Short mmCIF file of C-alpha atoms in Angstrom, two decimals:
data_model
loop_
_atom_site.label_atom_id
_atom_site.label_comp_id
_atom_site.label_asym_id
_atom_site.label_seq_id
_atom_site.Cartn_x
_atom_site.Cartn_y
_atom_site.Cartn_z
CA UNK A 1 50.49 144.46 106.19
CA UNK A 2 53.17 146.88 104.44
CA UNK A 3 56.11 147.36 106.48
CA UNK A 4 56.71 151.17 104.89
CA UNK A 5 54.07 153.40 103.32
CA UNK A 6 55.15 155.89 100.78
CA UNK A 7 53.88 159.27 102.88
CA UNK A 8 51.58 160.63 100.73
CA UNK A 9 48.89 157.61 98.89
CA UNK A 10 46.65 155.98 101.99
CA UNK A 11 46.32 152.97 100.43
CA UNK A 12 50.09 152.31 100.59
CA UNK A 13 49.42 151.43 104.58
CA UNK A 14 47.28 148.47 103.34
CA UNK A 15 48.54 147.26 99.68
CA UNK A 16 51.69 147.64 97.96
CA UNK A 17 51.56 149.99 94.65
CA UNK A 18 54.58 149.71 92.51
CA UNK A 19 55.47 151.28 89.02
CA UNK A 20 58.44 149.59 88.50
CA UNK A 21 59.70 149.51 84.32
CA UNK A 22 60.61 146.00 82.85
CA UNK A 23 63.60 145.01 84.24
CA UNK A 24 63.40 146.91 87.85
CA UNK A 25 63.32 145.66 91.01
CA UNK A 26 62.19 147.24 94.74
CA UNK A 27 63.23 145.88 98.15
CA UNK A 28 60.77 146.22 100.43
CA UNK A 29 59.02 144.18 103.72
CA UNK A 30 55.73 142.45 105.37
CA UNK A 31 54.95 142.77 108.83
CA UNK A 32 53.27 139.39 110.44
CA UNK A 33 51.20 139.58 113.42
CA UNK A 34 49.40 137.33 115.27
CA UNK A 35 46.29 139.16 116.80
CA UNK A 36 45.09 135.94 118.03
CA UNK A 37 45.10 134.41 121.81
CA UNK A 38 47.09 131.01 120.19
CA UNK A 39 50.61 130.58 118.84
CA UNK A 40 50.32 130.87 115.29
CA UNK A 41 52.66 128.63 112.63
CA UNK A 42 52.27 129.75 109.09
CA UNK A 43 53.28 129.58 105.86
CA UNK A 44 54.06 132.96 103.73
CA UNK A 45 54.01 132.56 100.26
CA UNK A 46 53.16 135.20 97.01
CA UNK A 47 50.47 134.48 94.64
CA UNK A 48 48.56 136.18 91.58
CA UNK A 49 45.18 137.63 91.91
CA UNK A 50 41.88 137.19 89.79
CA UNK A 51 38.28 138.03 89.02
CA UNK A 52 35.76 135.77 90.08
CA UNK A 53 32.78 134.70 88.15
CA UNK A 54 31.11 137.73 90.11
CA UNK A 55 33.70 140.68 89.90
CA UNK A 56 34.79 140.03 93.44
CA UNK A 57 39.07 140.42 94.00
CA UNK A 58 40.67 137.36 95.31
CA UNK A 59 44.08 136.05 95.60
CA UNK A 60 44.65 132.43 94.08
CA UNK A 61 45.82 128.92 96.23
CA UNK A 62 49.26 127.90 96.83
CA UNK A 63 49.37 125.12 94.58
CA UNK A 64 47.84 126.99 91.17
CA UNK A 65 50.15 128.29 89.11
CA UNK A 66 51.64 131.68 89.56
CA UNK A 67 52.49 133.38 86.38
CA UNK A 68 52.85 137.22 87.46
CA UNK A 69 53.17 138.48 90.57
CA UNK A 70 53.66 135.30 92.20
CA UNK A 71 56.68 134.46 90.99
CA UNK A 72 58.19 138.42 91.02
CA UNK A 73 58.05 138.26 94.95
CA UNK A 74 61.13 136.64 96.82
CA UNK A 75 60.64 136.29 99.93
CA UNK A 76 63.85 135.75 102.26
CA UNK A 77 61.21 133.31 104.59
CA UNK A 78 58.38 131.13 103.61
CA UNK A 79 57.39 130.38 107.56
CA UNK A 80 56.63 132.20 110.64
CA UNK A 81 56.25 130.71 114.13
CA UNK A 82 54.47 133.59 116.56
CA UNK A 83 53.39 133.61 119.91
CA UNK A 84 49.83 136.07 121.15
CA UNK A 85 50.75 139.74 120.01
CA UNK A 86 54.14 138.85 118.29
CA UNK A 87 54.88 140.22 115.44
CA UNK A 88 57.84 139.75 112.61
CA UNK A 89 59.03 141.53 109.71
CA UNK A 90 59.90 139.84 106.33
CA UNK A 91 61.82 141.35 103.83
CA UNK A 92 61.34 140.54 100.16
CA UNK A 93 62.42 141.37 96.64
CA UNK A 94 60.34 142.80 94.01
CA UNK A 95 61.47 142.36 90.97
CA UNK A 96 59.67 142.71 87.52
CA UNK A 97 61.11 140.45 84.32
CA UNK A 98 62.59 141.98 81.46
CA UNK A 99 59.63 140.65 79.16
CA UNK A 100 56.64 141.38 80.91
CA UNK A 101 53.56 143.70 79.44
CA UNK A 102 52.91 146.86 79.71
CA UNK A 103 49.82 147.34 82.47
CA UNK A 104 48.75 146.47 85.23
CA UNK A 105 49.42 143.01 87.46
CA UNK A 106 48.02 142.17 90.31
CA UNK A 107 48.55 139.44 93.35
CA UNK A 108 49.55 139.25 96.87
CA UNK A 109 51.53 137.51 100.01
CA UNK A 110 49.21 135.16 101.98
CA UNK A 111 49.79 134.15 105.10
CA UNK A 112 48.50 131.21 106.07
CA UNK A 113 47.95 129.01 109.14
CA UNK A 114 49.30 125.81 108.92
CA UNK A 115 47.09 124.36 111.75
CA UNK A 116 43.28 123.45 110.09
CA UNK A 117 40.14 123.86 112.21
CA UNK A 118 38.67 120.33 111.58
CA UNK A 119 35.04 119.45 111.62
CA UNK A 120 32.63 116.49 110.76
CA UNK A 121 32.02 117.28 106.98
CA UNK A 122 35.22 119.81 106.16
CA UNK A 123 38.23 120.81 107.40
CA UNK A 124 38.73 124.85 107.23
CA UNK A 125 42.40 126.53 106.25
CA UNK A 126 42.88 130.11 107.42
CA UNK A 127 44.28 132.53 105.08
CA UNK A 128 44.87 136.18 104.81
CA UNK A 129 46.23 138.41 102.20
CA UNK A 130 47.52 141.84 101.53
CA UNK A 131 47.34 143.19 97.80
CA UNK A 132 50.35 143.88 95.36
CA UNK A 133 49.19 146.18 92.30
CA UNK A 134 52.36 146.63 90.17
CA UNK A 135 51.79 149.61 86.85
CA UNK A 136 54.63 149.25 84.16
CA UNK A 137 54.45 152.33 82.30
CA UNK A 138 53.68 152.23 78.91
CA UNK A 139 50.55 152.28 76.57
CA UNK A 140 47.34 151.79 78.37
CA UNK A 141 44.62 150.35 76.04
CA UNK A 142 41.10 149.35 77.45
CA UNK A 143 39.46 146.56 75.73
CA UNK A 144 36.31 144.91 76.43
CA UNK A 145 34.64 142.30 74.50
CA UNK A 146 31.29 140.27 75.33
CA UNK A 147 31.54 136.74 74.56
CA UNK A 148 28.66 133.87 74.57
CA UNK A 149 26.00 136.29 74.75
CA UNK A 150 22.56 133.65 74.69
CA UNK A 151 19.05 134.03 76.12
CA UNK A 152 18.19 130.88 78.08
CA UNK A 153 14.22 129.60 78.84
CA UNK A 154 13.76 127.75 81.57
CA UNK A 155 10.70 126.45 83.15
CA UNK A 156 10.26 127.81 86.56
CA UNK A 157 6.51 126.77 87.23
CA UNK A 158 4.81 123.51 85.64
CA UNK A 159 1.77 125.69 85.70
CA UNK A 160 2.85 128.77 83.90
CA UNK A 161 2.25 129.23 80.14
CA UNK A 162 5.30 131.40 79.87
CA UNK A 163 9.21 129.96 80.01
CA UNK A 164 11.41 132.24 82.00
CA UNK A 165 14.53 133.79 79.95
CA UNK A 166 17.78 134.80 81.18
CA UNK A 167 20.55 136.55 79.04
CA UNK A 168 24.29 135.19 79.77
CA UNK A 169 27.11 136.07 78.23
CA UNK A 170 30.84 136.85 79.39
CA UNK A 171 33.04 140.05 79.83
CA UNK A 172 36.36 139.53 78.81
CA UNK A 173 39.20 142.20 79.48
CA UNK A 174 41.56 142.46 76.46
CA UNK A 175 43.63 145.60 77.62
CA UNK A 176 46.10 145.71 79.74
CA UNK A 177 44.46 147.34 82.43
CA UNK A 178 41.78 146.43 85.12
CA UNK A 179 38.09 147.69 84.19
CA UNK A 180 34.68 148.66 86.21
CA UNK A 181 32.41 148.78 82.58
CA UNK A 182 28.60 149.72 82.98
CA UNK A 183 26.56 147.11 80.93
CA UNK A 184 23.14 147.73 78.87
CA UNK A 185 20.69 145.42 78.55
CA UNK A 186 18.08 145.65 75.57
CA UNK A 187 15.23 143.35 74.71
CA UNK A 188 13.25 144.69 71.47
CA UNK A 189 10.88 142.56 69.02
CA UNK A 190 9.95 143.26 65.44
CA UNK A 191 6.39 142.38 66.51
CA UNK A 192 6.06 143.31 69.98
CA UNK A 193 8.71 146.67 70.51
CA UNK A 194 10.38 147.78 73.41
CA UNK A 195 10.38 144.87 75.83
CA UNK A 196 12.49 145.49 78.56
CA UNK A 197 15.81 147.47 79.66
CA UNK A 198 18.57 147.20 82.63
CA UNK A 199 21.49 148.56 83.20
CA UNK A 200 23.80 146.90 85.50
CA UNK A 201 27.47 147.03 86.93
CA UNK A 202 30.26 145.28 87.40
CA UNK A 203 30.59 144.11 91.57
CA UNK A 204 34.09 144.49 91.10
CA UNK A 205 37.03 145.61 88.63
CA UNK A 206 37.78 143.03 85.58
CA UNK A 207 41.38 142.19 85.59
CA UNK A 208 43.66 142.29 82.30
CA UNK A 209 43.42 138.72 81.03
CA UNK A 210 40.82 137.64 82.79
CA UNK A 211 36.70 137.70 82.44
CA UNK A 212 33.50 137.21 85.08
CA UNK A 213 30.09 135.88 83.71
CA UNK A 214 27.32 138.41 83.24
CA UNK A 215 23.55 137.53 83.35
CA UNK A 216 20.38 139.75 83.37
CA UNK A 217 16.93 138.10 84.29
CA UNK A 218 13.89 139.37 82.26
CA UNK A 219 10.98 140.37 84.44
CA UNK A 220 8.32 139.63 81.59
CA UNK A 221 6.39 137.02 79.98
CA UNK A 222 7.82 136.64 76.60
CA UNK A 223 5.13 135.67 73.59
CA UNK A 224 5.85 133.57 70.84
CA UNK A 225 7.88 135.43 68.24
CA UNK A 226 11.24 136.94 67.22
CA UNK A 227 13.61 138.83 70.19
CA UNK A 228 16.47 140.56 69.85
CA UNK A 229 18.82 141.10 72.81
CA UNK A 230 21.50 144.34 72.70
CA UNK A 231 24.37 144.76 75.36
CA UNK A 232 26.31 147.85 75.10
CA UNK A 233 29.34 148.11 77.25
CA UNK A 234 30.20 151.16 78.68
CA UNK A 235 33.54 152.30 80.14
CA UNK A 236 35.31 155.15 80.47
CA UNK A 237 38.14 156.35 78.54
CA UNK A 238 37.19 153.72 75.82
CA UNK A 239 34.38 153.73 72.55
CA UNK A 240 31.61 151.45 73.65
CA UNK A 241 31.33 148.13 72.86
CA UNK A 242 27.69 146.37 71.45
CA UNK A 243 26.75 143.24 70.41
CA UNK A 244 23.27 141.48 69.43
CA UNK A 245 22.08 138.21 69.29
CA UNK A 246 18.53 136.71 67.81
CA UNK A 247 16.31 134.56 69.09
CA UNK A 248 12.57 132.88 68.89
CA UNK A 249 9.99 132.24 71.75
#
């Protein structure tokens, strides 16, 4: 966890929020512990963050590349050896590159154990994180764009007349800023009208530069004929975003 808090933002006891300009850099620390009843030998090492498939924050492995805030930490150790209820402080150098984009980047420092719990099918590494959100100031755009957008039929019963559909499709952050967007599902037919509607939001925040897959399951029986699907993407501070797609049953 942070070492310092800034004395007025809450979260600063738990993550570290910087808004450092190109160029800058902060010195600052991260305080160890080991809250367990062994002696703990870890590794400490930075990393960049993503969006899973699902929305869901999590900090990437060790051995992926780090291409943000993974390689703007310095940290003056990379291992810890603690006994029960020890704790050390690490101090570390922030410091943001001359050419990096305006927004927002996101990552961590890990800490993990070094020691794997073994058992008959896997072996299990223990790793914990605490958050890094960095804000160079600058233009803030919001982009969103839906990508792949398809209605699938599948057969979920050899003894139903009707396939089951599924809409898929991607949301893909263009801005430079992370994103919570409200989607809108539409299903309409020339022949049959209004077939079905869902809204639906994001589980987590879309990162800048990265996208999570998006699917909405349609309740009904669909008869032969023409569809036609409509997403709208909602968000705020930004013009929504729709797209269609066609498609026969």
């Amino acid at each position: 966890y942070p070492a310092n808090w800034d004395g007025k933002n809450e979260y600063t006891k738990y993550w570290y929020i910087y808004n450092l300009d190109k160029g800058e850099e902060y010195n600052d620390q991260v305080v160890i512990e080991n809250t367990g009843d062994n002696s703990l030998q870890a590794k400490v090492y930075p990393v960049d963050a993503l969006t899973t498939s699902d929305g869901a924050f999590a900090l990437e492995n060790e051995d992926e590349p780090r291409d943000e805030i993974g390689q703007w930490v310095h940290l003056s150790e990379n291992e810890v050896d603690l006994q029960p209820g020890e704790k050390k402080t690490i101090d570390f150098t922030f410091k943001v590159p001359a050419d990096a984009s305006v927004g927002e980047h996101i990552g961590g420092i890990i800490v993990e154990n070094k020691q794997m719990k073994s058992g008959k099918q896997i072996n299990l590494k223990t790793r914990v994180g605490v958050r890094i959100y960095e804000t160079i100031p600058g233009e803030i755009i919001k982009k969103i764009e839906v990508a792949d957008l398809q209605a699938k039929g599948y057969f979920n019963n050899i003894w139903s007349l009707f396939y089951n559909y599924q809409v898929q499709y991607n949301l893909v952050n263009q801005g430079n800023v992370q994103v919570k967007p409200k989607v809108e599902m539409e299903l309409t037919s020339d022949w049959f009208g209004s077939v079905t509607k869902e809204e639906k939001e994001t589980n987590g925040s879309i990162f800048p530069g990265k996208q999570i897959s998006f699917e909405h399951q349609i309740d009904k029986n669909l008869w032969i004929g023409p569809y036609k699907v409509l997403i709208t993407v909602n968000q705020e501070g930004a013009a929504p975003v729709q797209i269609s797609h066609t498609f026969w049953v």
